[in-house]
PDB file of C-alpha atoms in Angstrom:
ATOM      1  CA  UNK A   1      19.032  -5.390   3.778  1.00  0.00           C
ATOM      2  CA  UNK A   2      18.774  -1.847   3.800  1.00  0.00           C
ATOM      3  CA  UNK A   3      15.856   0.067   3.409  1.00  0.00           C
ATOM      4  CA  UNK A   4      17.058   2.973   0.721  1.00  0.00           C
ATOM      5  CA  UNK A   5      15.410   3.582  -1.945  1.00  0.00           C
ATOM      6  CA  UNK A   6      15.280   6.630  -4.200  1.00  0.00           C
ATOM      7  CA  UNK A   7      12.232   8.241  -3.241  1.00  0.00           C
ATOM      8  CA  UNK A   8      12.039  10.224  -6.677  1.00  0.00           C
ATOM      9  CA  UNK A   9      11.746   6.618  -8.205  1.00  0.00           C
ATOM     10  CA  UNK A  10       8.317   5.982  -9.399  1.00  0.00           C
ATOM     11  CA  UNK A  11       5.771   4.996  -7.088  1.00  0.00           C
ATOM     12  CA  UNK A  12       8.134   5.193  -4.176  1.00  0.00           C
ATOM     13  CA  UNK A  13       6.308   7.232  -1.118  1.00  0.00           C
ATOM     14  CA  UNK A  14       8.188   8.760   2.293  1.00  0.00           C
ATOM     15  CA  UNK A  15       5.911   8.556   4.881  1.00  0.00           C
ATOM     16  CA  UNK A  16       6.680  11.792   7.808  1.00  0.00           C
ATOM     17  CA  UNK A  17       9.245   8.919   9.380  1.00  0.00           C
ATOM     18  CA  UNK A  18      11.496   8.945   6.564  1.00  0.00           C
ATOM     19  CA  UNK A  19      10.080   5.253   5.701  1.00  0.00           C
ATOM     20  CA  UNK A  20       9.771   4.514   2.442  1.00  0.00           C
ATOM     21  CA  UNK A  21       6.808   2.146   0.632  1.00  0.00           C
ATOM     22  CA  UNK A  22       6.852   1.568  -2.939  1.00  0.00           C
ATOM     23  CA  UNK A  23       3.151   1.419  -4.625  1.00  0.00           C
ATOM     24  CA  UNK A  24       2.301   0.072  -7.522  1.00  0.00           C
ATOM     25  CA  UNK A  25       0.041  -1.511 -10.073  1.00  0.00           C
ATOM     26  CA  UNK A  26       0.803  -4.988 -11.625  1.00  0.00           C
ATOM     27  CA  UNK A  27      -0.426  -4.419 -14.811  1.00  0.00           C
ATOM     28  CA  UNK A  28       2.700  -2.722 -15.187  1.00  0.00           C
ATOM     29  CA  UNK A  29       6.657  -3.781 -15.346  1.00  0.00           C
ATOM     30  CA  UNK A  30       9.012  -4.518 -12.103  1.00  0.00           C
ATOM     31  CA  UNK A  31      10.298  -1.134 -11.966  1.00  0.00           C
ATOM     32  CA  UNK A  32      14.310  -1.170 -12.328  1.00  0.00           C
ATOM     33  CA  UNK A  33      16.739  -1.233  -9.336  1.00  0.00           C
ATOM     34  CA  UNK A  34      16.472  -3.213  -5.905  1.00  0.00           C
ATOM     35  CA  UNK A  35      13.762  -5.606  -5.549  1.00  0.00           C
ATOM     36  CA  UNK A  36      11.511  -5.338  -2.503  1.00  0.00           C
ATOM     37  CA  UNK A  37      12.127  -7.677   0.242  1.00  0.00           C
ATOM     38  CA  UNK A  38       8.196  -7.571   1.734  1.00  0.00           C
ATOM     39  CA  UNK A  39       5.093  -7.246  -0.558  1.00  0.00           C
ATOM     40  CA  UNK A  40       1.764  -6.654   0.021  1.00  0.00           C
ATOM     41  CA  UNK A  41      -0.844  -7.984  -2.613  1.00  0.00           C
ATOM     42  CA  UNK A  42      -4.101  -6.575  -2.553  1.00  0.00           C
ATOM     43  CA  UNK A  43      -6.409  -8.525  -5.244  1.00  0.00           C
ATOM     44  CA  UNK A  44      -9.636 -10.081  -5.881  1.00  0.00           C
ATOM     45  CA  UNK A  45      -7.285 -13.147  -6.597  1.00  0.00           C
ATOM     46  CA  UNK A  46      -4.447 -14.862  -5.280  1.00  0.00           C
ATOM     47  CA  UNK A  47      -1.312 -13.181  -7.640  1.00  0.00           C
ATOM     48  CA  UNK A  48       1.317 -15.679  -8.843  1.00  0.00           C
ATOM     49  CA  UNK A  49       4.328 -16.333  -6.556  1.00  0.00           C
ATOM     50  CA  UNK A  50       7.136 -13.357  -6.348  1.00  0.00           C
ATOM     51  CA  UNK A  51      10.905 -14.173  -5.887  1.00  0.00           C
ATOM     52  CA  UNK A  52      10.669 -12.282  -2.435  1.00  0.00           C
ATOM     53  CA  UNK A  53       8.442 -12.869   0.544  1.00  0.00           C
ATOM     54  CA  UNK A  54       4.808 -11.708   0.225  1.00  0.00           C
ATOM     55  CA  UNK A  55       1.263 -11.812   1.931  1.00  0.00           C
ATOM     56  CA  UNK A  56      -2.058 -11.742  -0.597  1.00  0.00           C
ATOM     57  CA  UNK A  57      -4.894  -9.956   0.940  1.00  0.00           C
ATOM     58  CA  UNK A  58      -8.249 -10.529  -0.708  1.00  0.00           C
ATOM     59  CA  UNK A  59      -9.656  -6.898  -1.787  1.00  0.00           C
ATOM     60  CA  UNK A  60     -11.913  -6.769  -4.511  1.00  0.00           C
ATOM     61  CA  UNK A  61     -11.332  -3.890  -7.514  1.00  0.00           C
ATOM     62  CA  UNK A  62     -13.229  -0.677  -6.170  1.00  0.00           C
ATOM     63  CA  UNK A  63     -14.412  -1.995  -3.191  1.00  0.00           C
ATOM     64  CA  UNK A  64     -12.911  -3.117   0.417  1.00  0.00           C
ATOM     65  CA  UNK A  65     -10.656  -5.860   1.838  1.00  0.00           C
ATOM     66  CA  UNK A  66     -12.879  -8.787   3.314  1.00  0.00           C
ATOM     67  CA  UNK A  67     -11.304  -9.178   6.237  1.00  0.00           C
ATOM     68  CA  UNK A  68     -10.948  -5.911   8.037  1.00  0.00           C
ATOM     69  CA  UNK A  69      -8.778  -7.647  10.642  1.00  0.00           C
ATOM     70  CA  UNK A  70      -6.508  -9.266   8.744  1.00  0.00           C
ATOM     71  CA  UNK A  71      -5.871  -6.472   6.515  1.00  0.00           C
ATOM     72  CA  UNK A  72      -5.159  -3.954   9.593  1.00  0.00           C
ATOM     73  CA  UNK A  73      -2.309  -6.675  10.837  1.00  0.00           C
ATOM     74  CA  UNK A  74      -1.039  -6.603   7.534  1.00  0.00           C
ATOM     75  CA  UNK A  75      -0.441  -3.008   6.975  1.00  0.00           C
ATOM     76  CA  UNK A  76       0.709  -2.524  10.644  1.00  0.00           C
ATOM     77  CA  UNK A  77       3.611  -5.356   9.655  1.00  0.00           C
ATOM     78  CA  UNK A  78       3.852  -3.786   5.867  1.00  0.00           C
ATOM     79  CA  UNK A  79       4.904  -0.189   8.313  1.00  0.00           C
ATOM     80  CA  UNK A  80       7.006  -1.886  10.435  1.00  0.00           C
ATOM     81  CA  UNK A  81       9.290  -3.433   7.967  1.00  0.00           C
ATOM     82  CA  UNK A  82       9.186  -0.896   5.821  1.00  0.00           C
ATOM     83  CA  UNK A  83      11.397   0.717   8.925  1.00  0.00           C
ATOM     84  CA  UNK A  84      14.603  -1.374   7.951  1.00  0.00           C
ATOM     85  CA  UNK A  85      13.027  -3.281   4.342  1.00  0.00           C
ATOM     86  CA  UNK A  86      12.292  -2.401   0.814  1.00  0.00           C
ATOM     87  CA  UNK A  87       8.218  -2.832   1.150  1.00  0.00           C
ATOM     88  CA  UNK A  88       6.010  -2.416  -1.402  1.00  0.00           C
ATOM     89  CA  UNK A  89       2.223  -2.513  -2.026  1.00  0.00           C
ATOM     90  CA  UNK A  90       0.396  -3.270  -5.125  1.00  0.00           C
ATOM     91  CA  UNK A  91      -3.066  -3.650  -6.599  1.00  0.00           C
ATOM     92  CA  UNK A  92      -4.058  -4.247 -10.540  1.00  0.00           C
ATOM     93  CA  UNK A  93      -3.744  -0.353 -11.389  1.00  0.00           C
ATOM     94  CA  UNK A  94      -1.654   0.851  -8.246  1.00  0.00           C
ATOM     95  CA  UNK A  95      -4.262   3.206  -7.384  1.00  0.00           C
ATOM     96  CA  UNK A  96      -7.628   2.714  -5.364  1.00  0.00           C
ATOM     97  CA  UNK A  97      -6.512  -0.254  -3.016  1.00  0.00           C
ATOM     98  CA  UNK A  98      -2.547   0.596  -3.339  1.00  0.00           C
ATOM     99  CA  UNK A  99      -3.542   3.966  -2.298  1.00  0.00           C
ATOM    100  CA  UNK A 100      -5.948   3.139   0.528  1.00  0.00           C
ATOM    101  CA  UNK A 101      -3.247   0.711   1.862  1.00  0.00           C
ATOM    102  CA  UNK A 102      -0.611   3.987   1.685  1.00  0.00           C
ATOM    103  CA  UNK A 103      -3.169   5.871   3.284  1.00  0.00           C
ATOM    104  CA  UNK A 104      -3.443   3.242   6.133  1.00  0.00           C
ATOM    105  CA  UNK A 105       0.079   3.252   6.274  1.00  0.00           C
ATOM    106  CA  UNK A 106       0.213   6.888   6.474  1.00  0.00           C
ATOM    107  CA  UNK A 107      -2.143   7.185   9.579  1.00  0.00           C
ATOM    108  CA  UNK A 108       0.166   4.549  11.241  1.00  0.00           C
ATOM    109  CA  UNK A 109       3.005   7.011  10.491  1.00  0.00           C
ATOM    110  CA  UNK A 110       0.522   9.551  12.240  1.00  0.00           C
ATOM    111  CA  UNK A 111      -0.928  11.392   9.888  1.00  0.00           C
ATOM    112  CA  UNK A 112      -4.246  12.053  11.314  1.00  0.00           C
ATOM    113  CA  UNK A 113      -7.462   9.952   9.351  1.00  0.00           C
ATOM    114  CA  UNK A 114      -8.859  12.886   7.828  1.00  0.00           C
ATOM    115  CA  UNK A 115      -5.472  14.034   5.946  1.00  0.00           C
ATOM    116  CA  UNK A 116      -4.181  10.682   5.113  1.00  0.00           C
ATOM    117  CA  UNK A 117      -5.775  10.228   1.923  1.00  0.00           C
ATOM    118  CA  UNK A 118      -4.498  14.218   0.665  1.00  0.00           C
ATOM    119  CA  UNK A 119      -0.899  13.080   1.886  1.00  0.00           C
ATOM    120  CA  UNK A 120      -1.106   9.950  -0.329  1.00  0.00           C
ATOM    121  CA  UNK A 121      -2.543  11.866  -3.201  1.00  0.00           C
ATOM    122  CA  UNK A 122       0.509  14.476  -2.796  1.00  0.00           C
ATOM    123  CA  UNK A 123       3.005  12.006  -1.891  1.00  0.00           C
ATOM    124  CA  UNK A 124       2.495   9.102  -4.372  1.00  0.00           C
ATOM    125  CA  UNK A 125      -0.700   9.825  -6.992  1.00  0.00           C
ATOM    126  CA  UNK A 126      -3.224  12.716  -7.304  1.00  0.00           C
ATOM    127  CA  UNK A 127      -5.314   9.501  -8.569  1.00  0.00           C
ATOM    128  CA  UNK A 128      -5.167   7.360  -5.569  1.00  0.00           C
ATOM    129  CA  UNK A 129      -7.774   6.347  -3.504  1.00  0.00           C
ATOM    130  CA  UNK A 130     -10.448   6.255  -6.144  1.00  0.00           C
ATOM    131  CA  UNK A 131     -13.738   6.081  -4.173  1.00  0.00           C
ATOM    132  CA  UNK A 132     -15.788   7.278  -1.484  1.00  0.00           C
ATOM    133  CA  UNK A 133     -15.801   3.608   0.480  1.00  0.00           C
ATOM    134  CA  UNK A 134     -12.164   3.760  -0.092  1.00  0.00           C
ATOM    135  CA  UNK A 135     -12.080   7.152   1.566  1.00  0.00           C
ATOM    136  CA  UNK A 136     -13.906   6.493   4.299  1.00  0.00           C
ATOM    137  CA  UNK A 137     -11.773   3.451   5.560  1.00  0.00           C
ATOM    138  CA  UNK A 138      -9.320   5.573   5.514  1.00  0.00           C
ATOM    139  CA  UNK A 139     -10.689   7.775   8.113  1.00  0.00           C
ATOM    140  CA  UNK A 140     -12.071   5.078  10.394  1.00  0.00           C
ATOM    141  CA  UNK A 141      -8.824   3.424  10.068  1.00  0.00           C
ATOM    142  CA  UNK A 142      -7.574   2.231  13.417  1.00  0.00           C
TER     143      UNK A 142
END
């Protein structure tokens, strides 16, 4: 499967590799064209199956994942894939813990800690990443 998308689509975000990661929030539609192959659900509660492969990662609204661990091994195989995949990331509103997660994602593209979350906000929403915990996970972010 290839890993094109149009990055002008909605919520789709080039890292500096060229890979691109699709954020977005699930109150909304599916956005039309290609499906992603990989997502990465970031929720206070499980979401209901998707017709492609996916990995839930408990992260309450406005706050932080629970498991710091877990989380880091998910976004480090969310970057990898999204190398030859369609990957995409999604929270309720697509933009505190969607963002953070691009963020992450960013840094692992290396974009130093401390410019991640401006990339994100230029790259994908001047709303993401909506608070200062958020932020700073960001730039401890390993």
């Amino acid at each position: 499967m290839t890993s094109t998308w149009d990055p002008a689509a909605t919520g789709v975000m080039r890292l500096p590799s060229g890979r691109l990661v699709r954020g977005r929030g699930l109150s909304r539609p599916l956005p039309a064209g290609p499906v992603p192959s990989f997502g990465l659900y970031l929720q206070d509660e499980e979401p209901p199956p998707f017709a492609w492969e996916a990995r839930w990662l408990h992260w309450p609204d406005f706050w932080l994942p629970t498991d710091h661990t877990a989380t880091a091994g998910a976004f480090r195989v969310a970057w990898t894939r999204a190398g030859s995949e369609r990957v995409e990331i999604a929270c309720t509103g697509g933009l505190g813990r969607t963002g953070t997660a691009l963020a992450c994602l960013a840094v692992l593209d290396g974009v130093p800690n401390d410019e991640a979350v401006v990339y994100v906000r230029e790259h994908y929403s001047p709303h993401a990443v909506e608070t200062p915990e958020q932020s700073r996970f960001v730039a401890e972010f390993e």
